[in-house]
Coordinates of C-alpha atoms and ligand atoms in Angstrom, one line a residue:
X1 CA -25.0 -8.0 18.6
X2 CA -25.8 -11.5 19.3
X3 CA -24.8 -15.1 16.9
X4 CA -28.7 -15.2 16.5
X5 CA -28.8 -12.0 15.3
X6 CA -26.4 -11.6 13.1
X7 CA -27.5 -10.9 9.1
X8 CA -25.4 -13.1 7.1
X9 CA -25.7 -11.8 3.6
X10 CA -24.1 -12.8 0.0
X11 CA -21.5 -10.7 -0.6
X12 CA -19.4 -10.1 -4.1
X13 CA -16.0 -9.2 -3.3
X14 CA -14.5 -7.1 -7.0
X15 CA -10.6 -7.0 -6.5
X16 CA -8.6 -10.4 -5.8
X17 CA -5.6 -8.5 -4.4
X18 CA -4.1 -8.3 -1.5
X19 CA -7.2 -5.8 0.0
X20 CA -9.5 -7.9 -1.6
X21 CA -8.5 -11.3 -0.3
X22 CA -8.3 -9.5 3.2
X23 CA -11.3 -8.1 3.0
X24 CA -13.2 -11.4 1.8
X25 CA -11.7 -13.5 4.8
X26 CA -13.1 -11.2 7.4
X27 CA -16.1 -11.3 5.5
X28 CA -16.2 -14.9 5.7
X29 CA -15.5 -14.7 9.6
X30 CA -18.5 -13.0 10.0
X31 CA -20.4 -15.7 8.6
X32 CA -21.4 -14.3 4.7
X33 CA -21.0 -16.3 2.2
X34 CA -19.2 -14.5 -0.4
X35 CA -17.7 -14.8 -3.8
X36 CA -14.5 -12.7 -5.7
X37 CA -14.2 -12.1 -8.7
X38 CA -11.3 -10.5 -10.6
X39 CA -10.5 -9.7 -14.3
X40 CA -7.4 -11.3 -14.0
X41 CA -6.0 -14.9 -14.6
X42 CA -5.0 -15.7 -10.7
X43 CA -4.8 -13.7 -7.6
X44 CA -2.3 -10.5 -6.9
X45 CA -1.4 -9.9 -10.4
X46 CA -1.4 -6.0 -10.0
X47 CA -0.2 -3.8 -7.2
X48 CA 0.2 -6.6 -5.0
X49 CA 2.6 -8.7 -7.1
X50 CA 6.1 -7.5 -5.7
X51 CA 5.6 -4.4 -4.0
X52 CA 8.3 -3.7 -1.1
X53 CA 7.0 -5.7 2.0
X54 CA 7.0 -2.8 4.3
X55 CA 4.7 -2.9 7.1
X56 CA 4.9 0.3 8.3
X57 CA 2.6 1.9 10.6
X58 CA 5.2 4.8 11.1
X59 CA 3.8 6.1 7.9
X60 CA 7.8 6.5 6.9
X61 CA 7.0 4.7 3.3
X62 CA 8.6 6.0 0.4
X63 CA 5.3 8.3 -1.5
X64 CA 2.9 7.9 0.8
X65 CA 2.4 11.5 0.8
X66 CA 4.0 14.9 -1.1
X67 CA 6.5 16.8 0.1
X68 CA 5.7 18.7 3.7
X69 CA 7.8 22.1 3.5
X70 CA 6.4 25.2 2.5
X71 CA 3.8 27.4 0.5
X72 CA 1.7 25.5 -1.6
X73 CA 3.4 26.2 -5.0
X74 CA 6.9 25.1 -3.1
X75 CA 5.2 21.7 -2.5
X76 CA 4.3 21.3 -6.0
X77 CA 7.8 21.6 -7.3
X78 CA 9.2 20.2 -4.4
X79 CA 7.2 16.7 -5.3
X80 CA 7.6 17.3 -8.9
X81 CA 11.4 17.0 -8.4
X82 CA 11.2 14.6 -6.2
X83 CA 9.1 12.2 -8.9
X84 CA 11.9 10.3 -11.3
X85 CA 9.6 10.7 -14.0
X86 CA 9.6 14.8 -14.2
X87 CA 5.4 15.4 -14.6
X88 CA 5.9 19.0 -16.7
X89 CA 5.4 17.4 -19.9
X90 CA 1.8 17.2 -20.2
X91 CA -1.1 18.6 -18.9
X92 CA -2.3 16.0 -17.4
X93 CA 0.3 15.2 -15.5
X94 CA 0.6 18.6 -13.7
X95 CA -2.8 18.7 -12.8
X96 CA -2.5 15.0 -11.0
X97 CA 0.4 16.8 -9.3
X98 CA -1.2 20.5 -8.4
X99 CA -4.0 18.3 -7.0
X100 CA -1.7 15.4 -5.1
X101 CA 0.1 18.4 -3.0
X102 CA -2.8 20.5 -3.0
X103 CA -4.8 18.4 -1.0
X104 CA -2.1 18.2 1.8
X105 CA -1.6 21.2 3.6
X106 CA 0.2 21.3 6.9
X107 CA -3.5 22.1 8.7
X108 CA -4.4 18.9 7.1
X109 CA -1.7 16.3 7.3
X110 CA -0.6 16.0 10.9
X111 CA -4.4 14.3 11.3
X112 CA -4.4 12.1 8.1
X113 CA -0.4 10.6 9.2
X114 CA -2.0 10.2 13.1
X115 CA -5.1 8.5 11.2
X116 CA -2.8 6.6 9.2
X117 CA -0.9 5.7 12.0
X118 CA -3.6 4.9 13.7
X119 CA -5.0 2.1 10.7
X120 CA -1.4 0.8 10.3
X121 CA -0.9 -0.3 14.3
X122 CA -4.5 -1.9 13.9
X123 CA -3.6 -3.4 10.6
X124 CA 0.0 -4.9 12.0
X125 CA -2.0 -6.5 15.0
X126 CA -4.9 -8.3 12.7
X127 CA -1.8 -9.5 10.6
X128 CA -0.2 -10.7 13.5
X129 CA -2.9 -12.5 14.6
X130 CA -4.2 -14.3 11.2
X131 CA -0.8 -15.5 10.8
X132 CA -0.5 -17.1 14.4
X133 CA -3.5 -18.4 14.7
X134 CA -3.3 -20.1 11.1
X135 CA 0.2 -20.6 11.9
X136 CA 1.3 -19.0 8.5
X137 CA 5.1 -19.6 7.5
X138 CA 5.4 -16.0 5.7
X139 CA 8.8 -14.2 4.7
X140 CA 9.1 -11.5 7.7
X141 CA 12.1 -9.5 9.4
X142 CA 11.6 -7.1 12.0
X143 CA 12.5 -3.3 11.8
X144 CA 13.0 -0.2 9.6
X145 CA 16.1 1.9 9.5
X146 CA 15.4 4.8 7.9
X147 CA 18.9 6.7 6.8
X148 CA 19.0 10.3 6.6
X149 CA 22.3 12.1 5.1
X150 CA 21.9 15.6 6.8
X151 CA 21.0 17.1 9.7
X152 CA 18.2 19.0 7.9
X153 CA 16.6 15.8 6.7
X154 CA 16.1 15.1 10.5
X155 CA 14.4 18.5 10.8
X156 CA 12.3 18.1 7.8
X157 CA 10.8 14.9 9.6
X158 CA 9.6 16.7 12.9
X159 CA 5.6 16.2 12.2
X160 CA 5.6 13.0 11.8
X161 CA 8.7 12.3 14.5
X162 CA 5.3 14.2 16.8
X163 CA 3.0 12.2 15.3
X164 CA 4.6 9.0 16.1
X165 CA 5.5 10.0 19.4
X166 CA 1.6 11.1 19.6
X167 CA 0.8 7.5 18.8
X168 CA 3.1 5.7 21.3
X169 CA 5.2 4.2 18.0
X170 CA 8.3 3.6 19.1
X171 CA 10.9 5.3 17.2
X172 CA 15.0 6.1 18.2
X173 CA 17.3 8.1 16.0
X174 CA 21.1 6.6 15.9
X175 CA 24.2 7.4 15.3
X176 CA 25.6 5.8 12.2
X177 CA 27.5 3.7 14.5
X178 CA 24.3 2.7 16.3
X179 CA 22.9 2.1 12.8
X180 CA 25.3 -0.9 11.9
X181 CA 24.5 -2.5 14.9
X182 CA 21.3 -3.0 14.0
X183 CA 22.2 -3.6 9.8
X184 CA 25.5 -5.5 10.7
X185 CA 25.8 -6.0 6.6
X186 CA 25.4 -2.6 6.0
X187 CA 28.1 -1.4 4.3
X188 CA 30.8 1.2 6.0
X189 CA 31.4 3.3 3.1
X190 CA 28.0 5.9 2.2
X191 CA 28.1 8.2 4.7
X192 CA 25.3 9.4 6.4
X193 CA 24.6 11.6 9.1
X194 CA 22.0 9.3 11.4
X195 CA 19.5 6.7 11.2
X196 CA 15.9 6.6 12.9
X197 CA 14.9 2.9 14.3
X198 CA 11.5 2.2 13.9
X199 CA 11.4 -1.3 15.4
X200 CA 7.7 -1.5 15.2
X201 CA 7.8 -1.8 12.0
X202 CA 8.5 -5.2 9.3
X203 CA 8.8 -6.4 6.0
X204 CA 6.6 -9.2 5.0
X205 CA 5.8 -10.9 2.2
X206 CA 3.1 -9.7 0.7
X207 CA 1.7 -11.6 -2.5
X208 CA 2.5 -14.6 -0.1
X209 CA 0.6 -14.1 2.8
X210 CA -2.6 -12.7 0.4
X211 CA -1.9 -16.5 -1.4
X212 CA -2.0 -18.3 2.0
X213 CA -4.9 -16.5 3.0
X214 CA -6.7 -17.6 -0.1
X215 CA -6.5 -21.1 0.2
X216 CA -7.9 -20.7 4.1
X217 CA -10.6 -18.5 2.9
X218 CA -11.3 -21.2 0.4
X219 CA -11.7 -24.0 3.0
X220 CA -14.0 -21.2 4.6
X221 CA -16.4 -21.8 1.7
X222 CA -15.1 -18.4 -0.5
X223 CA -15.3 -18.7 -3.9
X224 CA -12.7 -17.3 -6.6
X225 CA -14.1 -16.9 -10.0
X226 CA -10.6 -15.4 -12.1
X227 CA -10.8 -13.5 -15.7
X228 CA -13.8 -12.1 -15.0
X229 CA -14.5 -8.5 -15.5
X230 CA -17.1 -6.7 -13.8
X231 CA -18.2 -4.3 -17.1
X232 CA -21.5 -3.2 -15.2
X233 CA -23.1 -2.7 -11.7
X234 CA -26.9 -1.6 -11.2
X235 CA -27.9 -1.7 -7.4
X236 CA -31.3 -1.1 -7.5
X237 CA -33.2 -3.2 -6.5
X238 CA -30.7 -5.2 -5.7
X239 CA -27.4 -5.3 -6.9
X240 CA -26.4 -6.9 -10.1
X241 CA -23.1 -7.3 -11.8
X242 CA -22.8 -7.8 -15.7
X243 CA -19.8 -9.6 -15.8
X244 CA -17.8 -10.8 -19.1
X245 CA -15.3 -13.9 -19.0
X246 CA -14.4 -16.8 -21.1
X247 CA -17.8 -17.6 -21.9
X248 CA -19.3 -14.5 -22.7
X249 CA -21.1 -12.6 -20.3
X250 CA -23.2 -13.1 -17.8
X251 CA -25.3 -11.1 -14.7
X252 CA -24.0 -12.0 -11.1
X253 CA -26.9 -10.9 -8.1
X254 CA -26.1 -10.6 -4.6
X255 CA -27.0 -8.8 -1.7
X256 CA -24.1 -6.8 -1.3
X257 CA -21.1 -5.5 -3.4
X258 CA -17.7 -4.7 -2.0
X259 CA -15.5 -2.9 -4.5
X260 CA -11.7 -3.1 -3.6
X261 CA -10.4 -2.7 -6.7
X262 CA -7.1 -0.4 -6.3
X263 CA -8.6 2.4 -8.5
X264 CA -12.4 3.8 -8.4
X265 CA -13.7 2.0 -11.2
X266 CA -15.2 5.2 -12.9
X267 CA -17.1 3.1 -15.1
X268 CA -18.6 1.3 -12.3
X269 CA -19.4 4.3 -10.4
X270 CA -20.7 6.5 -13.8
X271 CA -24.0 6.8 -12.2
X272 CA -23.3 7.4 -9.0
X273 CA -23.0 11.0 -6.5
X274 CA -19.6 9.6 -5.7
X275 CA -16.2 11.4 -7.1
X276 CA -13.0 9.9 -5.5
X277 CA -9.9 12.4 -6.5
X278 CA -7.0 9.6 -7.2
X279 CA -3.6 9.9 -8.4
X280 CA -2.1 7.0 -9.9
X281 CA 2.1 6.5 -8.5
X282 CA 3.6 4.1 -10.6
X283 CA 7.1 2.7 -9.5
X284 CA 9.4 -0.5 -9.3
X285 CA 10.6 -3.6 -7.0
X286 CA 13.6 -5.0 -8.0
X287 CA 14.4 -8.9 -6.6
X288 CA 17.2 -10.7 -6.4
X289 CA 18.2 -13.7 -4.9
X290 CA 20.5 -13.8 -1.7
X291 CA 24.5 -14.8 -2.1
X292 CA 25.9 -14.2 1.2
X293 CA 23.6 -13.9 4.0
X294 CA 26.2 -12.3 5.8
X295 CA 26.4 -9.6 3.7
X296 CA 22.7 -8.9 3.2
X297 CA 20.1 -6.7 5.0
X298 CA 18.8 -8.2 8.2
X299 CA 15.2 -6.4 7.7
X300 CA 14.3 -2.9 5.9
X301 CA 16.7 0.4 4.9
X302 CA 15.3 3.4 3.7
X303 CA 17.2 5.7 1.4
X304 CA 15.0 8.8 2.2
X305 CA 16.7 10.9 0.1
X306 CA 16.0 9.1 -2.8
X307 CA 12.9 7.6 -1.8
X308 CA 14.5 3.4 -2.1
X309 CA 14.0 0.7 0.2
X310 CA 16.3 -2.2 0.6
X311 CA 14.3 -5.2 2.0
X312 CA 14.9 -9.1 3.0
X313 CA 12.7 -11.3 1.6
X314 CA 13.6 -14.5 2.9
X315 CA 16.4 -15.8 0.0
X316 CA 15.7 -12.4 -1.6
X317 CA 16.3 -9.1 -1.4
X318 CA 13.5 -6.7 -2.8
X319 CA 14.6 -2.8 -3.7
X320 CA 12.0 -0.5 -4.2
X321 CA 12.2 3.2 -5.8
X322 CA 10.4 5.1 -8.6
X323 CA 7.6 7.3 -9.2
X324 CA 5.8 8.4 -12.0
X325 CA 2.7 10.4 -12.6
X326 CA -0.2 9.7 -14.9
X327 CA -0.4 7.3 -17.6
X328 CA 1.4 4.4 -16.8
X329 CA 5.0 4.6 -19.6
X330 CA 5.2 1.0 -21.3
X331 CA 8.9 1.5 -21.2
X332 CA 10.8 1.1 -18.2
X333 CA 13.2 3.7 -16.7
X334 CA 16.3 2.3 -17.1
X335 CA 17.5 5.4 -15.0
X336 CA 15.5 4.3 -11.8
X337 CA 16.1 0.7 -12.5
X338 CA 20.2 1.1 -12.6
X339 CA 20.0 3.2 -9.5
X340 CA 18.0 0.2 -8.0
X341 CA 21.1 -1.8 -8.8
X342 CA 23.7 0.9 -8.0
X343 CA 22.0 1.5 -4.4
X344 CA 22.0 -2.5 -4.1
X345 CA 25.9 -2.6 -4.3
X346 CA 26.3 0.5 -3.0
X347 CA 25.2 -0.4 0.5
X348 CA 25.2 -4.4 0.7
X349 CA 28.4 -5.4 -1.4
X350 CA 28.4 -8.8 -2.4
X351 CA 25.1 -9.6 -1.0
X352 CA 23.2 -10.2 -4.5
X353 CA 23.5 -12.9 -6.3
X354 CA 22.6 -12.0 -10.0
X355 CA 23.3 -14.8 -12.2
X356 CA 20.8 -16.9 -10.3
X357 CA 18.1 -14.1 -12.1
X358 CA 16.3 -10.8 -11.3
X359 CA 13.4 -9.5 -11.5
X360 CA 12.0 -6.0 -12.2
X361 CA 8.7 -5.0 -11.6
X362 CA 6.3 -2.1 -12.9
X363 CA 3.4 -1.3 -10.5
X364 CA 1.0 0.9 -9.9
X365 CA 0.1 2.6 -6.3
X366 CA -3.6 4.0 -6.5
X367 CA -3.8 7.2 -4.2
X368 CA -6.5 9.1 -3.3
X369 CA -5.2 12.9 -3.3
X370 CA -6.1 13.3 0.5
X371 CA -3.5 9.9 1.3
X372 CA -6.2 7.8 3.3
X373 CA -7.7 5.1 1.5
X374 CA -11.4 4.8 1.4
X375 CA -13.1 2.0 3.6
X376 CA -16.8 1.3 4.3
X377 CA -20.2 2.8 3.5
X378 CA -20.3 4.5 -0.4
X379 CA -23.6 6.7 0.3
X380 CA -25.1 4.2 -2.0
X381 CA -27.1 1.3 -0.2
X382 CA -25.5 -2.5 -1.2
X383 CA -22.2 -0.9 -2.0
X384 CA -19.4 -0.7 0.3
X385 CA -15.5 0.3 -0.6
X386 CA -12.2 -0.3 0.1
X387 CA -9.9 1.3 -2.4
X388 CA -6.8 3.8 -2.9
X389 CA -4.4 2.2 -0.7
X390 CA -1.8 4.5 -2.5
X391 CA 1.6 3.4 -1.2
X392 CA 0.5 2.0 2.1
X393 CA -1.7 -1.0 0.7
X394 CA 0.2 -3.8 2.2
X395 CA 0.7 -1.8 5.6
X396 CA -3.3 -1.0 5.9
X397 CA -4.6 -4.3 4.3
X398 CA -6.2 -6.3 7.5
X399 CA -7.1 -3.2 9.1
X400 CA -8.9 -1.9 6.2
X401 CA -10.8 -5.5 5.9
X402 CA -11.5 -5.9 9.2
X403 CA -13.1 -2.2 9.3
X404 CA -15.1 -2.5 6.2
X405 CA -16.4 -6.1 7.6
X406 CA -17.1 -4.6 11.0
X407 CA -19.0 -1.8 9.1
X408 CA -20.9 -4.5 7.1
X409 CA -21.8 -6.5 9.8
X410 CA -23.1 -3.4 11.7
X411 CA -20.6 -4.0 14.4
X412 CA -18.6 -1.5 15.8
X413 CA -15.3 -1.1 14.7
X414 CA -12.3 -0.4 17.0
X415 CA -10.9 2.6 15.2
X416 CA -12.5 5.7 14.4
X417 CA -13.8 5.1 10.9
X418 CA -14.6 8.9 10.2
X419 CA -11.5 10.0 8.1
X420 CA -11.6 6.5 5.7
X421 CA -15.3 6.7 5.1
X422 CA -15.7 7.2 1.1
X423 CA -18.8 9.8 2.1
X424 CA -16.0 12.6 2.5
X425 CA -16.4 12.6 -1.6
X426 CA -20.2 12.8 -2.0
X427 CA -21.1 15.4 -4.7
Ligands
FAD501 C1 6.6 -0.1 -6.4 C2 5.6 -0.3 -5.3 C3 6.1 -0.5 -4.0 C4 5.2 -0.6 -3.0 N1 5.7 -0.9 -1.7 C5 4.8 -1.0 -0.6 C6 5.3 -1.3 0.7 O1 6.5 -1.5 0.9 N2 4.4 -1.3 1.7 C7 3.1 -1.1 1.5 O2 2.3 -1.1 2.5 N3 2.6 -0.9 0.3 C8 3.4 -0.8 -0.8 N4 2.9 -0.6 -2.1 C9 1.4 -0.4 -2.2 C10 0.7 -1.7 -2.3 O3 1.3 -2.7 -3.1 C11 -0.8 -1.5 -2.8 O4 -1.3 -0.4 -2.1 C12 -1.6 -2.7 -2.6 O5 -1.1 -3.9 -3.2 C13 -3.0 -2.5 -3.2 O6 -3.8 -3.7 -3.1 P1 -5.2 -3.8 -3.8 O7 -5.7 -5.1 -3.5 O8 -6.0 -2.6 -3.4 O9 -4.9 -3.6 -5.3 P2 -4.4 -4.7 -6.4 O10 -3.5 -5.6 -5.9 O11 -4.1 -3.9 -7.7 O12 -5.8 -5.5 -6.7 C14 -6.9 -4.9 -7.4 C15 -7.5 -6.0 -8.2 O13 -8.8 -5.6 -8.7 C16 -8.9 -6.2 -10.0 N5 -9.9 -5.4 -10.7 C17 -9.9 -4.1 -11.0 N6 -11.0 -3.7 -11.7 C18 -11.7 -4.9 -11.9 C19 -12.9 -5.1 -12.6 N7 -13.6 -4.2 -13.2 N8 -13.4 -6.4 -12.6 C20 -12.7 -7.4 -12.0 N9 -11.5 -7.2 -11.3 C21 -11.0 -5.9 -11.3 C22 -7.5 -6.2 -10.6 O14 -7.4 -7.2 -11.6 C23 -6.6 -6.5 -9.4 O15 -6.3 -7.8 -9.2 C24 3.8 -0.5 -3.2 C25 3.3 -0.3 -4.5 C26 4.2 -0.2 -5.5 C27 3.6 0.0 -6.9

């Protein structure tokens, strides 16, 4: 497609987070004028706000999908005790679950981690190249050390060790004495039995870069419009929003809607042939500031046995761990946030410096049962989306944009959009 023909359109962006902010940049790059909007006070106030800062497209993120090993009703209770919440207590709960593992059979899940794979390589690339050529000064370390205490936690991992060899993702398994070369700080006493090196891999700041990217996108001519809700959408004939904020409510047209909300917004979607199976994950980020470099991670260590990442954030160090089915608890797990802690000093003595304050975060990861998100084309014409990032979000964010913009745009895309397009749920 040439400049001159090019349809330039205006687009309404619903979701000022991390996938949103992506999403509206490459919109802009394309030439469409386009506007967010976002029910809350500033930008990245939900899932993106303090999540771990892995950029992984190994797929080895903590969640990202159920347990692999056997029968279908050993996956269930595998997950289930694998959750630190345990989902038996309500009904609601264990049907999230039975459909979470369910959905991802062995038949199915080698494809969906190559696919994922696949949109996480793409993604790291698009990242790499906003921030270079907009010369972004982001928090970043290179590398993943994934720990594994047992020889049969090494066996459990053989798909996706296949899938990333499939992929060309590098990927080298250590010796714990190999492992400290690479994690100097990391400490000499919890044994484990060896380590995979993923160097492709990074942590990143994430609510940071989606910041920086707003203010360019702003100079590109998008606009932010904060605490305002989108209550309504009617597309025909063309689309509308009814959207209420501090001065009531009012109706937004444009040509074109792109929902990247986290969730499907059900009552968005009430009308519409479209059923998007989603689990919601919720778990936490604890931050702390840095005491002794020297005794602090150089980049990312992954506890896969209890599902906790230790991460350098610039002056900080982020842990992640948790995850809890269903409603969202308004208490805190003070069992999960203590074994934050606990795993903190555990492997990077003296490294935290906690009189200077901590922080401990709540969040939400918005899965869709099958583990891909859904990007592009919703079967509906003026409505495209890019939602249920689950617990890769941060990993697939300029990927996911740059796909849904190329789909947009009618421009081919450079990945195979098949297994992300939100047609696989059309009733
Ligand atoms: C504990 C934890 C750790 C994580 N660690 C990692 C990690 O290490 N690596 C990784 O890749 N991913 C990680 N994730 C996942 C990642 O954070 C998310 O997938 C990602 O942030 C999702 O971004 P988003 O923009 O889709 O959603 P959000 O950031 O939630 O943004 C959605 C926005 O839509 C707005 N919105 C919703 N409905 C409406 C409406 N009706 N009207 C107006 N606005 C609306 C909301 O206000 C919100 O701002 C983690 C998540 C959690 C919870």
């Amino acid at each position: 497609m040439t400049e001159s023909q090019k349809v330039t359109m205006r687009i309404i962006v619903v979701g000022a987070g991390v996938i949103g902010i992506a999403t509206a940049y490459e919109l802009a790059v394309d030439g469409h004028a386009v506007t967010v909007l976002d029910k809350s006070a500033a930008a990245c106030e939900e899932a993106s706000f303090a999540n771990g800062g892995l950029v992984a497209p190994s797929m080895l993120l903590p969640f990202a999908f159920p347990v692999e090993t056997g029968n279908v009703i050993k996956r269930f209770l595998g997950t289930g005790l694998r959750l630190t919440r345990r989902p038996w207590r309500s009904l609601h709960e264990i049907k999230s679950l039975w459909r979470w593992t369910r959905a991802n059979g062995h038949d199915k899940r080698e494809g969906r981690i190559i696919s994922g794979q696949a949109l996480g390589r793409f993604s790291a690339e698009r990242l790499q190249h906003i921030v270079e050529i907009f010369q972004m000064e982001i928090e970043r370390s290179e590398g993943q050390l994934v720990l594994l205490r047992t020889e049969q936690a090494l066996q459990h991992l053989e798909l996706t060790l296949e899938a990333l060899k499939s992929q060309g993702i590098a990927c080298k398994t250590l010796s714990p004495e190999e492992a400290r070369k690479q994690e100097p700080s990391l400490h000499a006493e919890p044994p484990f039995h060896a380590a995979l090196w993923l160097p492709g891999d990074q942590v990143a700041n994430c609510r940071q870069f989606a910041l920086e990217l707003k203010a360019i996108t702003q100079k590109m001519g998008v606009k932010f419009q904060f605490g305002a809700e989108v209550q309504e959408l009617s597309l025909q004939p063309r689309p509308s929003l009814t959207v209420a904020n501090a001065q009531g409510t009012e109706v937004i047209s444009a040509d074109h809607v792109v929902l990247c909300t986290g969730q499907a917004p059900l009552h968005l979607l009430v009308k519409h042939p479209l059923h998007i199976p989603m689990v919601a994950l919720h778990g936490y980020a604890l931050s702390v500031a840095v005491r002794e470099p020297l005794n602090a991670p150089r980049s990312a260590v992954h506890d896969i046995h209890d599902d906790l990442t230790i991460n350098r954030l610039g002056n900080r160090i982020r842990v992640s761990a948790g995850a809890e089915l269903g409603h969202k608890p308004t208490m805190k797990d003070e069992k999960v946030v203590n074994a934050m802690y606990r795993a903190l000093d555990r492997y990077f003595p003296g490294a935290a410096n906690y009189p200077a304050g901590t922080q401990v975060w709540h969040g939400t990861r918005h899965t869709i049962v099958d583990g891909l998100p859904a990007i592009g084309e919703s079967g509906l014409t003026h409505l495209s989306l890019n939602i249920g990032h689950g617990a890769c979000g941060w990993t697939w964010a300029c990927g996911s944009a740059r796909m849904l913009a190329d789909q947009v745009s009618g421009q081919p895309s450079a990945l195979t959009t098949t297994p992300f397009l939100p047609t696989r749920f059309l009733r």
